[in-house]
mmCIF file of C-alpha atoms and ligand atoms in Angstrom:
data_model
loop_
_atom_site.group_PDB
_atom_site.id
_atom_site.type_symbol
_atom_site.label_atom_id
_atom_site.label_comp_id
_atom_site.label_asym_id
_atom_site.label_seq_id
_atom_site.Cartn_x
_atom_site.Cartn_y
_atom_site.Cartn_z
ATOM 1 C CA GLN A 1 -32.356 -8.915 -6.965
ATOM 2 C CA LEU A 2 -35.458 -10.876 -4.745
ATOM 3 C CA VAL A 3 -38.694 -9.134 -4.610
ATOM 4 C CA GLN A 4 -38.407 -8.346 -0.759
ATOM 5 C CA SER A 5 -35.402 -6.134 -1.778
ATOM 6 C CA THR A 6 -37.949 -3.557 -2.307
ATOM 7 C CA PHE A 7 -38.607 -3.353 1.407
ATOM 8 C CA PHE A 8 -34.900 -2.220 2.090
ATOM 9 C CA PRO A 9 -33.572 0.181 -0.354
ATOM 10 C CA PRO A 10 -30.191 1.316 0.004
ATOM 11 C CA ALA A 11 -30.092 5.180 1.313
ATOM 12 C CA GLU A 12 -27.101 6.061 -0.167
ATOM 13 C CA GLY A 13 -27.026 9.668 0.700
ATOM 14 C CA VAL A 14 -24.351 10.924 3.614
ATOM 15 C CA MET A 15 -25.980 9.940 6.793
ATOM 16 C CA LEU A 16 -23.889 12.521 9.305
ATOM 17 C CA PRO A 17 -24.222 16.432 9.993
ATOM 18 C CA THR A 18 -22.045 17.989 7.525
ATOM 19 C CA GLY A 19 -18.740 19.182 9.329
ATOM 20 C CA SER A 20 -18.787 16.111 11.595
ATOM 21 C CA PHE A 21 -15.012 15.605 10.567
ATOM 22 C CA SER A 22 -13.876 18.983 10.571
ATOM 23 C CA ASN A 23 -10.416 19.677 11.456
ATOM 24 C CA ARG A 24 -9.661 16.066 11.341
ATOM 25 C CA VAL A 25 -7.332 13.594 9.523
ATOM 26 C CA ALA A 26 -8.245 10.385 8.334
ATOM 27 C CA PHE A 27 -6.206 7.469 7.135
ATOM 28 C CA ILE A 28 -7.572 4.919 4.968
ATOM 29 C CA THR A 29 -5.811 1.639 3.691
ATOM 30 C CA GLY A 30 -6.964 0.184 0.349
ATOM 31 C CA GLY A 31 -8.716 4.042 -0.402
ATOM 32 C CA GLY A 32 -8.168 4.315 -3.896
ATOM 33 C CA THR A 33 -11.030 1.666 -4.784
ATOM 34 C CA GLY A 34 -14.228 -0.269 -3.735
ATOM 35 C CA LEU A 35 -15.019 0.081 -0.261
ATOM 36 C CA GLY A 36 -12.167 2.197 0.620
ATOM 37 C CA ARG A 37 -12.696 4.966 -1.822
ATOM 38 C CA ALA A 38 -16.202 5.002 -0.555
ATOM 39 C CA MET A 39 -15.344 5.598 2.852
ATOM 40 C CA THR A 40 -12.578 8.013 1.871
ATOM 41 C CA SER A 41 -15.513 9.927 -0.073
ATOM 42 C CA THR A 42 -17.919 10.017 2.926
ATOM 43 C CA LEU A 43 -15.116 11.226 5.166
ATOM 44 C CA SER A 44 -13.961 13.547 2.926
ATOM 45 C CA GLN A 45 -17.938 15.220 2.399
ATOM 46 C CA LEU A 46 -17.825 15.245 6.176
ATOM 47 C CA GLY A 47 -14.947 17.662 6.128
ATOM 48 C CA ALA A 48 -11.916 15.185 6.699
ATOM 49 C CA GLN A 49 -9.044 15.505 5.285
ATOM 50 C CA CYS A 50 -7.790 12.124 4.114
ATOM 51 C CA VAL A 51 -4.873 10.226 3.307
ATOM 52 C CA ILE A 52 -4.858 7.002 1.448
ATOM 53 C CA ALA A 53 -2.644 4.703 0.938
ATOM 54 C CA SER A 54 -2.226 1.513 -0.738
ATOM 55 C CA ARG A 55 0.391 -0.245 -3.784
ATOM 56 C CA LYS A 56 -0.800 1.221 -6.836
ATOM 57 C CA LEU A 57 0.093 5.433 -6.788
ATOM 58 C CA ASP A 58 -1.838 5.982 -10.104
ATOM 59 C CA VAL A 59 -4.734 4.482 -8.781
ATOM 60 C CA LEU A 60 -4.539 6.154 -5.514
ATOM 61 C CA GLN A 61 -3.732 9.898 -7.265
ATOM 62 C CA GLN A 62 -6.767 9.560 -9.605
ATOM 63 C CA THR A 63 -9.177 8.638 -6.717
ATOM 64 C CA ALA A 64 -7.720 11.498 -4.665
ATOM 65 C CA GLU A 65 -8.101 14.195 -7.418
ATOM 66 C CA GLU A 66 -11.719 13.241 -8.238
ATOM 67 C CA ILE A 67 -12.808 13.118 -4.487
ATOM 68 C CA SER A 68 -11.148 16.392 -3.755
ATOM 69 C CA SER A 69 -12.265 18.190 -6.763
ATOM 70 C CA GLN A 70 -15.813 17.451 -5.724
ATOM 71 C CA THR A 71 -15.687 17.922 -1.883
ATOM 72 C CA GLY A 72 -12.826 20.812 -1.771
ATOM 73 C CA ASN A 73 -11.516 18.780 1.011
ATOM 74 C CA LYS A 74 -7.785 17.717 0.196
ATOM 75 C CA VAL A 75 -7.172 13.735 -0.090
ATOM 76 C CA HIS A 76 -3.230 12.935 -0.168
ATOM 77 C CA ALA A 77 -2.487 10.015 -2.032
ATOM 78 C CA VAL A 78 0.778 7.914 -0.858
ATOM 79 C CA GLU A 79 2.021 4.356 -2.135
ATOM 80 C CA CYS A 80 2.646 1.922 0.518
ATOM 81 C CA ASP A 81 2.820 -1.743 0.388
ATOM 82 C CA VAL A 82 1.230 -2.794 3.906
ATOM 83 C CA ARG A 83 3.710 -5.972 4.181
ATOM 84 C CA ASP A 84 6.475 -4.235 4.573
ATOM 85 C CA PRO A 85 6.745 -2.449 7.666
ATOM 86 C CA GLN A 86 9.564 -0.279 6.884
ATOM 87 C CA ALA A 87 7.222 0.930 4.056
ATOM 88 C CA VAL A 88 4.756 1.872 6.523
ATOM 89 C CA ALA A 89 6.836 3.511 8.533
ATOM 90 C CA ARG A 90 7.711 5.746 5.589
ATOM 91 C CA CYS A 91 3.998 6.190 4.770
ATOM 92 C CA VAL A 92 3.317 7.295 8.284
ATOM 93 C CA GLU A 93 5.985 10.072 8.503
ATOM 94 C CA ARG A 94 5.024 11.216 5.005
ATOM 95 C CA MET A 95 1.788 11.497 6.370
ATOM 96 C CA GLU A 96 2.947 13.320 9.790
ATOM 97 C CA THR A 97 4.773 15.796 7.482
ATOM 98 C CA LEU A 98 1.384 16.198 5.274
ATOM 99 C CA THR A 99 -1.325 16.358 7.807
ATOM 100 C CA GLY A 100 0.056 15.350 11.341
ATOM 101 C CA LEU A 101 -0.845 12.282 12.940
ATOM 102 C CA PRO A 102 -4.422 11.102 11.885
ATOM 103 C CA ASP A 103 -7.561 10.838 14.073
ATOM 104 C CA VAL A 104 -9.262 8.347 12.394
ATOM 105 C CA ILE A 105 -7.559 5.213 10.889
ATOM 106 C CA ILE A 106 -9.443 2.563 8.620
ATOM 107 C CA ASN A 107 -7.269 -0.375 8.142
ATOM 108 C CA ASN A 108 -9.454 -1.639 4.591
ATOM 109 C CA ALA A 109 -6.991 -3.053 2.793
ATOM 110 C CA ALA A 110 -6.766 -7.082 1.747
ATOM 111 C CA GLY A 111 -6.301 -9.318 -0.817
ATOM 112 C CA ASN A 112 -8.245 -12.705 -1.611
ATOM 113 C CA PHE A 113 -9.084 -15.159 -4.259
ATOM 114 C CA VAL A 114 -11.043 -18.443 -4.048
ATOM 115 C CA CYS A 115 -9.080 -21.366 -4.043
ATOM 116 C CA PRO A 116 -9.460 -25.334 -2.745
ATOM 117 C CA SER A 117 -7.012 -25.125 0.449
ATOM 118 C CA GLU A 118 -4.908 -28.010 -1.049
ATOM 119 C CA ARG A 119 -4.024 -25.875 -4.116
ATOM 120 C CA LEU A 120 -2.356 -22.960 -1.678
ATOM 121 C CA SER A 121 1.458 -22.637 -2.338
ATOM 122 C CA PRO A 122 2.832 -21.107 1.095
ATOM 123 C CA ASN A 123 3.657 -18.194 -0.951
ATOM 124 C CA ALA A 124 -0.320 -17.973 -2.014
ATOM 125 C CA TRP A 125 -0.767 -18.551 1.884
ATOM 126 C CA ARG A 126 1.808 -15.611 2.478
ATOM 127 C CA SER A 127 0.595 -13.302 0.706
ATOM 128 C CA ILE A 128 -2.822 -12.959 1.733
ATOM 129 C CA THR A 129 -1.926 -13.395 5.700
ATOM 130 C CA ASP A 130 0.817 -10.834 4.782
ATOM 131 C CA ILE A 131 -1.545 -7.833 4.009
ATOM 132 C CA VAL A 132 -4.613 -8.627 5.762
ATOM 133 C CA LEU A 133 -3.168 -9.640 9.192
ATOM 134 C CA ASN A 134 0.536 -8.506 9.219
ATOM 135 C CA GLY A 135 -0.413 -5.680 7.014
ATOM 136 C CA THR A 136 -3.197 -4.414 9.654
ATOM 137 C CA ALA A 137 -0.712 -5.110 12.472
ATOM 138 C CA PHE A 138 2.040 -3.100 10.994
ATOM 139 C CA VAL A 139 -0.075 0.025 10.211
ATOM 140 C CA THR A 140 -1.721 -0.237 13.533
ATOM 141 C CA LEU A 141 1.487 -0.517 15.658
ATOM 142 C CA GLU A 142 3.143 2.096 13.922
ATOM 143 C CA LEU A 143 0.454 4.715 14.049
ATOM 144 C CA GLY A 144 -0.452 3.457 17.686
ATOM 145 C CA LYS A 145 3.396 3.891 19.181
ATOM 146 C CA ARG A 146 3.234 7.698 17.588
ATOM 147 C CA LEU A 147 -0.045 8.602 18.662
ATOM 148 C CA ILE A 148 1.219 7.093 21.986
ATOM 149 C CA GLN A 149 4.215 9.015 22.119
ATOM 150 C CA SER A 150 2.133 12.169 21.056
ATOM 151 C CA ARG A 151 -0.548 11.636 23.356
ATOM 152 C CA LYS A 152 -3.078 11.877 21.116
ATOM 153 C CA GLY A 153 -6.208 9.756 21.048
ATOM 154 C CA ALA A 154 -7.792 8.186 17.742
ATOM 155 C CA SER A 155 -10.144 5.818 16.723
ATOM 156 C CA PHE A 156 -9.188 2.189 14.541
ATOM 157 C CA LEU A 157 -11.353 0.867 12.691
ATOM 158 C CA ALA A 158 -10.854 -2.405 11.013
ATOM 159 C CA ILE A 159 -12.807 -3.757 7.833
ATOM 160 C CA THR A 160 -13.142 -7.744 8.191
ATOM 161 C CA THR A 161 -15.949 -10.164 6.919
ATOM 162 C CA ILE A 162 -18.671 -12.168 8.292
ATOM 163 C CA TYR A 163 -16.692 -15.623 7.603
ATOM 164 C CA ALA A 164 -13.854 -14.116 9.950
ATOM 165 C CA GLU A 165 -16.027 -15.753 12.684
ATOM 166 C CA SER A 166 -17.453 -18.859 11.053
ATOM 167 C CA GLY A 167 -14.779 -19.524 9.215
ATOM 168 C CA SER A 168 -14.920 -20.685 5.556
ATOM 169 C CA GLY A 169 -13.757 -23.049 2.798
ATOM 170 C CA PHE A 170 -11.703 -22.039 -0.203
ATOM 171 C CA VAL A 171 -10.874 -18.747 1.065
ATOM 172 C CA VAL A 172 -8.772 -19.962 4.231
ATOM 173 C CA PRO A 173 -6.062 -17.575 4.252
ATOM 174 C CA SER A 174 -8.551 -14.671 4.561
ATOM 175 C CA ALA A 175 -10.340 -16.373 6.677
ATOM 176 C CA SER A 176 -7.835 -16.954 8.933
ATOM 177 C CA ALA A 177 -6.080 -13.347 8.689
ATOM 178 C CA LYS A 178 -9.527 -11.665 9.261
ATOM 179 C CA ALA A 179 -10.008 -13.928 12.202
ATOM 180 C CA GLY A 180 -6.584 -12.795 13.498
ATOM 181 C CA VAL A 181 -7.224 -9.051 12.460
ATOM 182 C CA GLU A 182 -10.422 -9.373 15.023
ATOM 183 C CA ALA A 183 -8.357 -10.771 18.020
ATOM 184 C CA LEU A 184 -5.800 -7.703 17.271
ATOM 185 C CA TYR A 185 -8.770 -5.155 17.388
ATOM 186 C CA LYS A 186 -10.301 -6.959 20.333
ATOM 187 C CA SER A 187 -7.282 -7.119 22.123
ATOM 188 C CA LEU A 188 -6.114 -3.522 21.884
ATOM 189 C CA ALA A 189 -9.348 -2.335 22.322
ATOM 190 C CA ALA A 190 -9.032 -3.391 26.157
ATOM 191 C CA GLU A 191 -5.326 -2.319 26.241
ATOM 192 C CA TRP A 192 -5.198 0.863 24.468
ATOM 193 C CA GLY A 193 -7.900 2.405 25.964
ATOM 194 C CA ARG A 194 -6.243 3.989 28.311
ATOM 195 C CA TYR A 195 -4.174 6.012 25.709
ATOM 196 C CA GLY A 196 -7.372 7.158 24.084
ATOM 197 C CA HIS A 197 -7.374 4.700 21.494
ATOM 198 C CA ARG A 198 -11.028 2.994 20.391
ATOM 199 C CA PHE A 199 -11.066 -0.457 18.292
ATOM 200 C CA ASN A 200 -13.942 -1.290 16.624
ATOM 201 C CA ILE A 201 -14.437 -3.908 13.747
ATOM 202 C CA ILE A 202 -17.104 -3.629 10.551
ATOM 203 C CA GLN A 203 -17.946 -7.326 8.606
ATOM 204 C CA PRO A 204 -19.670 -6.274 5.612
ATOM 205 C CA GLY A 205 -21.578 -8.926 3.841
ATOM 206 C CA PRO A 206 -21.098 -9.055 -0.052
ATOM 207 C CA ILE A 207 -20.933 -5.802 -2.177
ATOM 208 C CA ARG A 208 -20.541 -5.506 -5.575
ATOM 209 C CA THR A 209 -16.692 -4.260 -6.033
ATOM 210 C CA LYS A 210 -14.093 -5.279 -8.739
ATOM 211 C CA GLY A 211 -11.529 -6.209 -6.360
ATOM 212 C CA ALA A 212 -13.773 -8.937 -4.718
ATOM 213 C CA PHE A 213 -16.104 -9.924 -7.135
ATOM 214 C CA SER A 214 -13.444 -10.643 -9.704
ATOM 215 C CA ARG A 215 -11.756 -12.922 -7.391
ATOM 216 C CA LEU A 216 -14.572 -14.547 -5.195
ATOM 217 C CA ASP A 217 -16.635 -15.308 -8.345
ATOM 218 C CA PRO A 218 -14.921 -14.910 -11.626
ATOM 219 C CA THR A 219 -17.703 -16.323 -13.294
ATOM 220 C CA GLY A 220 -20.379 -14.926 -12.083
ATOM 221 C CA ALA A 221 -21.831 -18.246 -11.431
ATOM 222 C CA PHE A 222 -22.368 -17.907 -7.898
ATOM 223 C CA GLU A 223 -23.887 -14.642 -7.355
ATOM 224 C CA LYS A 224 -27.418 -15.701 -7.916
ATOM 225 C CA ALA A 225 -27.201 -18.467 -4.768
ATOM 226 C CA MET A 226 -25.738 -15.876 -3.027
ATOM 227 C CA ILE A 227 -28.367 -13.415 -3.210
ATOM 228 C CA SER A 228 -31.139 -15.743 -2.495
ATOM 229 C CA ARG A 229 -29.799 -16.754 0.864
ATOM 230 C CA ILE A 230 -29.861 -12.943 1.898
ATOM 231 C CA PRO A 231 -33.134 -12.306 3.515
ATOM 232 C CA THR A 232 -33.097 -8.333 2.426
ATOM 233 C CA GLY A 233 -32.930 -9.992 -1.173
ATOM 234 C CA ARG A 234 -29.680 -7.691 -2.234
ATOM 235 C CA LEU A 235 -26.385 -7.097 -1.808
ATOM 236 C CA GLY A 236 -25.110 -4.235 -0.088
ATOM 237 C CA LYS A 237 -24.306 -0.849 -1.136
ATOM 238 C CA PRO A 238 -20.366 0.466 -0.779
ATOM 239 C CA ALA A 239 -22.315 3.897 0.915
ATOM 240 C CA GLU A 240 -23.675 1.352 3.476
ATOM 241 C CA ILE A 241 -20.484 0.524 4.716
ATOM 242 C CA ALA A 242 -18.999 3.902 4.319
ATOM 243 C CA ASN A 243 -22.215 5.660 6.478
ATOM 244 C CA LEU A 244 -21.511 3.199 9.512
ATOM 245 C CA ALA A 245 -17.632 3.389 8.961
ATOM 246 C CA ALA A 246 -18.152 7.010 9.408
ATOM 247 C CA PHE A 247 -20.588 6.644 12.455
ATOM 248 C CA VAL A 248 -18.256 4.105 14.364
ATOM 249 C CA SER A 249 -15.025 6.411 13.970
ATOM 250 C CA SER A 250 -17.085 9.661 14.334
ATOM 251 C CA ASP A 251 -17.686 11.890 18.414
ATOM 252 C CA TYR A 252 -21.153 10.183 18.137
ATOM 253 C CA ALA A 253 -19.711 6.772 18.829
ATOM 254 C CA THR A 254 -17.293 7.724 21.313
ATOM 255 C CA TRP A 255 -18.674 5.289 23.781
ATOM 256 C CA MET A 256 -18.060 1.943 21.059
ATOM 257 C CA SER A 257 -15.174 0.008 21.574
ATOM 258 C CA GLY A 258 -14.356 -3.844 20.965
ATOM 259 C CA ALA A 259 -17.535 -3.807 18.827
ATOM 260 C CA VAL A 260 -17.805 -6.248 16.232
ATOM 261 C CA ILE A 261 -20.607 -4.685 13.863
ATOM 262 C CA ARG A 262 -21.864 -7.188 11.107
ATOM 263 C CA LEU A 263 -23.825 -5.166 8.077
ATOM 264 C CA ASP A 264 -24.653 -8.211 5.765
ATOM 265 C CA GLY A 265 -28.244 -7.759 4.819
ATOM 266 C CA GLY A 266 -28.850 -10.584 7.221
ATOM 267 C CA GLU A 267 -26.849 -13.342 5.207
ATOM 268 C CA TYR A 268 -24.904 -14.719 8.075
ATOM 269 C CA VAL A 269 -27.880 -15.646 10.815
ATOM 270 C CA SER A 270 -29.666 -16.782 7.229
ATOM 271 C CA MET A 271 -26.758 -19.417 6.423
ATOM 272 C CA ALA A 272 -26.308 -20.284 10.279
ATOM 273 C CA GLY A 273 -29.582 -21.212 11.189
ATOM 274 C CA GLU A 274 -29.984 -24.826 10.698
ATOM 275 C CA PHE A 275 -34.043 -24.779 9.669
ATOM 276 C CA ASN A 276 -33.898 -21.673 7.719
ATOM 277 C CA GLU A 277 -34.421 -23.783 4.193
ATOM 278 C CA LEU A 278 -38.296 -24.241 5.860
ATOM 279 C CA ARG A 279 -38.728 -21.178 3.677
ATOM 280 C CA ARG A 280 -39.245 -22.990 0.933
ATOM 281 C CA VAL A 281 -42.292 -24.802 2.214
ATOM 282 C CA THR A 282 -45.426 -23.473 0.902
ATOM 283 C CA PRO A 283 -48.839 -22.939 2.805
ATOM 284 C CA ASP A 284 -50.142 -25.799 1.605
ATOM 285 C CA GLN A 285 -47.009 -28.189 2.830
ATOM 286 C CA TRP A 286 -47.411 -26.560 6.279
ATOM 287 C CA LYS A 287 -51.314 -27.194 6.352
ATOM 288 C CA MET A 288 -50.157 -30.773 5.765
ATOM 289 C CA MET A 289 -47.055 -30.928 7.921
ATOM 290 C CA GLU A 290 -48.974 -29.392 10.523
ATOM 291 C CA ALA A 291 -51.758 -31.946 10.694
ATOM 292 C CA MET A 292 -48.530 -34.913 10.605
ATOM 293 C CA ILE A 293 -46.861 -33.386 13.428
ATOM 294 C CA ARG A 294 -50.457 -33.048 15.451
ATOM 295 C CA ASN A 295 -51.580 -36.615 15.004
ATOM 296 C CA THR A 296 -48.537 -37.751 16.168
ATOM 297 C CA ARG A 297 -48.962 -39.553 19.462
ATOM 298 C CA GLY A 298 -45.884 -40.530 21.387
ATOM 299 C CA SER A 299 -42.423 -40.561 21.364
HETATM 300 C C1 LIG B 301 -19.859 -18.357 -3.465
HETATM 301 C C2 LIG B 301 -19.335 -16.871 -3.128
HETATM 302 C C3 LIG B 301 -20.060 -16.286 -4.340
HETATM 303 C C4 LIG B 301 -19.442 -15.214 -4.677
HETATM 304 C C5 LIG B 301 -18.613 -14.254 -4.084
HETATM 305 C C6 LIG B 301 -18.871 -12.969 -4.573
HETATM 306 C C7 LIG B 301 -18.726 -11.820 -3.470
HETATM 307 C C8 LIG B 301 -17.853 -11.515 -2.488
HETATM 308 C C9 LIG B 301 -18.435 -12.121 -1.196
HETATM 309 C C10 LIG B 301 -18.154 -11.857 0.109
HETATM 310 C C11 LIG B 301 -16.690 -11.273 -0.002
HETATM 311 C C12 LIG B 301 -16.423 -11.540 1.460
HETATM 312 C C13 LIG B 301 -14.831 -11.180 1.793
HETATM 313 C C14 LIG B 301 -14.043 -10.251 0.649
HETATM 314 C C15 LIG B 301 -12.917 -10.192 1.469
HETATM 315 C C16 LIG B 301 -12.090 -9.710 0.509
HETATM 316 O O1 LIG B 301 -10.441 -9.691 0.677
HETATM 317 S S1 LIG B 301 -12.498 -9.398 -1.066
HETATM 318 C C17 LIG B 301 -11.126 -7.814 -1.554
HETATM 319 C C18 LIG B 301 -10.260 -8.903 -2.733
HETATM 320 N N1 LIG B 301 -9.547 -7.780 -3.460
HETATM 321 C C19 LIG B 301 -8.428 -8.060 -3.418
HETATM 322 O O2 LIG B 301 -7.730 -9.402 -3.223
HETATM 323 C C20 LIG B 301 -7.323 -6.793 -4.227
HETATM 324 C C21 LIG B 301 -5.334 -7.181 -4.241
HETATM 325 N N2 LIG B 301 -5.202 -8.419 -4.636
HETATM 326 C C22 LIG B 301 -4.230 -8.724 -5.478
HETATM 327 O O3 LIG B 301 -3.112 -8.303 -5.309
HETATM 328 C C23 LIG B 301 -3.815 -10.069 -5.461
HETATM 329 O O4 LIG B 301 -5.308 -10.981 -5.835
HETATM 330 C C24 LIG B 301 -2.953 -11.116 -4.777
HETATM 331 C C25 LIG B 301 -3.051 -12.477 -5.256
HETATM 332 C C26 LIG B 301 -3.906 -10.997 -3.510
HETATM 333 C C27 LIG B 301 -1.790 -10.291 -3.859
HETATM 334 O O5 LIG B 301 -1.034 -10.083 -5.394
HETATM 335 P P1 LIG B 301 0.559 -10.133 -5.808
HETATM 336 O O6 LIG B 301 1.052 -9.582 -7.114
HETATM 337 O O7 LIG B 301 1.389 -9.669 -4.188
HETATM 338 O O8 LIG B 301 0.833 -11.547 -5.645
HETATM 339 P P2 LIG B 301 1.445 -12.527 -6.917
HETATM 340 O O9 LIG B 301 2.737 -12.779 -6.707
HETATM 341 O O10 LIG B 301 0.174 -12.647 -8.294
HETATM 342 O O11 LIG B 301 0.626 -14.075 -5.976
HETATM 343 C C28 LIG B 301 1.142 -14.254 -4.818
HETATM 344 C C29 LIG B 301 1.063 -16.314 -4.452
HETATM 345 O O12 LIG B 301 -0.047 -16.257 -4.439
HETATM 346 C C30 LIG B 301 -0.241 -17.069 -5.633
HETATM 347 N N3 LIG B 301 -1.865 -17.004 -6.263
HETATM 348 C C31 LIG B 301 -2.079 -15.720 -6.484
HETATM 349 N N4 LIG B 301 -3.386 -15.928 -7.173
HETATM 350 C C32 LIG B 301 -3.756 -17.383 -6.914
HETATM 351 C C33 LIG B 301 -5.213 -18.006 -7.145
HETATM 352 N N5 LIG B 301 -5.955 -17.328 -7.827
HETATM 353 N N6 LIG B 301 -5.134 -19.180 -6.825
HETATM 354 C C34 LIG B 301 -3.860 -19.835 -6.323
HETATM 355 N N7 LIG B 301 -3.039 -19.007 -6.011
HETATM 356 C C35 LIG B 301 -2.779 -17.864 -6.593
HETATM 357 C C36 LIG B 301 0.704 -16.849 -6.783
HETATM 358 O O13 LIG B 301 0.683 -17.813 -7.641
HETATM 359 C C37 LIG B 301 1.743 -16.730 -5.929
HETATM 360 O O14 LIG B 301 2.006 -18.147 -5.346
HETATM 361 P P3 LIG B 301 3.233 -18.608 -5.887
HETATM 362 O O15 LIG B 301 3.525 -18.781 -7.364
HETATM 363 O O16 LIG B 301 3.692 -19.741 -5.118
HETATM 364 O O17 LIG B 301 4.435 -17.749 -5.461
HETATM 365 N N1 NDP B 302 -16.671 -6.218 -1.783
HETATM 366 C C1 NDP B 302 -16.939 -7.171 -0.299
HETATM 367 O O1 NDP B 302 -18.067 -8.057 -0.724
HETATM 368 C C2 NDP B 302 -16.133 -7.279 0.798
HETATM 369 C C3 NDP B 302 -15.260 -6.985 1.115
HETATM 370 N N2 NDP B 302 -14.577 -6.870 2.311
HETATM 371 C C4 NDP B 302 -13.464 -6.355 2.887
HETATM 372 O O2 NDP B 302 -13.579 -4.875 2.276
HETATM 373 C C5 NDP B 302 -12.399 -4.190 2.315
HETATM 374 C C6 NDP B 302 -12.282 -3.493 1.181
HETATM 375 O O3 NDP B 302 -12.481 -4.776 -0.435
HETATM 376 P P1 NDP B 302 -12.733 -3.925 -1.713
HETATM 377 O O4 NDP B 302 -13.391 -2.737 -1.882
HETATM 378 O O5 NDP B 302 -13.995 -4.868 -2.024
HETATM 379 O O6 NDP B 302 -11.580 -4.574 -2.781
HETATM 380 P P2 NDP B 302 -10.767 -4.076 -3.552
HETATM 381 O O7 NDP B 302 -9.974 -4.822 -3.895
HETATM 382 O O8 NDP B 302 -11.139 -2.767 -3.902
HETATM 383 O O9 NDP B 302 -9.831 -3.367 -2.079
HETATM 384 C C7 NDP B 302 -8.439 -4.059 -1.098
HETATM 385 C C8 NDP B 302 -7.917 -2.808 -1.642
HETATM 386 O O10 NDP B 302 -6.530 -3.094 -0.566
HETATM 387 C C9 NDP B 302 -5.405 -2.982 -1.442
HETATM 388 N N3 NDP B 302 -4.052 -3.458 -1.107
HETATM 389 C C10 NDP B 302 -4.221 -4.628 -1.494
HETATM 390 N N4 NDP B 302 -2.970 -5.275 -0.962
HETATM 391 C C11 NDP B 302 -1.994 -3.971 -0.395
HETATM 392 C C12 NDP B 302 -0.798 -3.849 0.023
HETATM 393 N N5 NDP B 302 -0.041 -5.089 -0.005
HETATM 394 N N6 NDP B 302 -0.720 -3.002 0.552
HETATM 395 C C13 NDP B 302 -1.556 -1.857 0.255
HETATM 396 N N7 NDP B 302 -2.838 -1.677 0.108
HETATM 397 C C14 NDP B 302 -2.976 -2.930 -0.778
HETATM 398 C C15 NDP B 302 -5.588 -2.446 -2.886
HETATM 399 O O11 NDP B 302 -5.208 -1.455 -3.547
HETATM 400 P P3 NDP B 302 -3.580 -1.603 -4.470
HETATM 401 O O12 NDP B 302 -3.905 -2.877 -5.241
HETATM 402 O O13 NDP B 302 -3.406 -0.322 -4.997
HETATM 403 O O14 NDP B 302 -2.519 -1.876 -3.410
HETATM 404 C C16 NDP B 302 -6.946 -2.257 -2.738
HETATM 405 O O15 NDP B 302 -7.355 -0.917 -2.936
HETATM 406 C C17 NDP B 302 -11.440 -5.496 2.206
HETATM 407 O O16 NDP B 302 -10.805 -5.574 3.591
HETATM 408 C C18 NDP B 302 -12.088 -6.638 1.961
HETATM 409 O O17 NDP B 302 -11.321 -7.822 3.010
HETATM 410 C C19 NDP B 302 -15.213 -7.723 3.274
HETATM 411 C C20 NDP B 302 -16.299 -8.558 3.147
HETATM 412 C C21 NDP B 302 -17.121 -8.095 1.570
#
């Protein structure tokens, strides 16, 4: 952490009023671990009945039991590989039996690893883009069609990343797929408002989770450099994403659709600004540089 992080301590308590999601059903892909688990916990604390879905049923079940026992609200675990549209259809059928169709859908499941692009096999490319882009599309289309048929409105949220906008080397399948997810959600925000559906996007900056850090910085060698470029001087916390996700999915945000919200401690603009490296210039160096600039005559 950098010194300035003391100005920006994370508030990790649940932000919305108790009961904000009473009588609501939330469906969260990848809800067993990391940010998905944090969002499930927050929504459950706010009264939602949650359904979490991913490949590893044992992980989902353990998370579901832990959260349910803390909040008193039911969390259902449903096995689902989002790459398989038939598995997604079965998962949604199971959810309809358990809870009925959801009010809140969070497409959070993802796969990623750092790799020079020249080392990627076709299957490596397919693996990431299938989880991130096709998986999000299969879940969104399956639920969207059933919600439309039932004339039920819903809030859809996709978790992308700050480099969905800029692109990034070494995570090219992820960058390409996340950009596709953003196009999908912005497009459907325009098309499906007429059915009562909102579509929004959160782009998190770096937040320590086992899933992300083990695949993106396996040796830990890059963490310090990453934190040094974050103006708020620290990594994000899962609870910060969870509070934002709860707000975006709540009745306090019914006028929000098609929004892309970056929550990254300022990392994106810090990396983008051409002159931001001048942060390293000391006051004495500024005196000298200013004098040089002022003494310049003509062009
Ligand atoms: C400078 C940076 C500094 C610090 C970074 C630190 C922090 C993060 C900061 C920002 C984060 C921003 C964005 C984050 C986005 C995320 O999505 S993070 C979430 C990550 N979570 C996961 O990935 C969880 C799920 N992942 C998985 O299950 C696997 O990792 C998977 C490979 C994606 C899928 O598993 P599956 O079992 O289906 O696949 P495999 O059969 O194992 O592999 C499929 C093909 O891919 C090839 N492969 C696998 N791993 C690699 C690798 N490391 N390099 C190259 N290729 C790989 C594998 O060989 C298969 O291909 P084939 O051999 O041709 O068949
Ligand atoms: N942590 C960070 O710094 C950042 C994270 N993000 C995004 O946040 C989200 C959560 O990531 P994070 O919590 O860090 O990482 P995790 O690895 O903990 O989360 C990924 C989840 O996706 C699930 N998943 C992977 N493949 C599939 C599949 N084929 N079908 C269903 N579920 C699948 C995993 O469960 P299982 O293995 O059981 O299938 C896991 O629960 C992702 O969208 C990621 O891109 C974005 C920017 C920064």
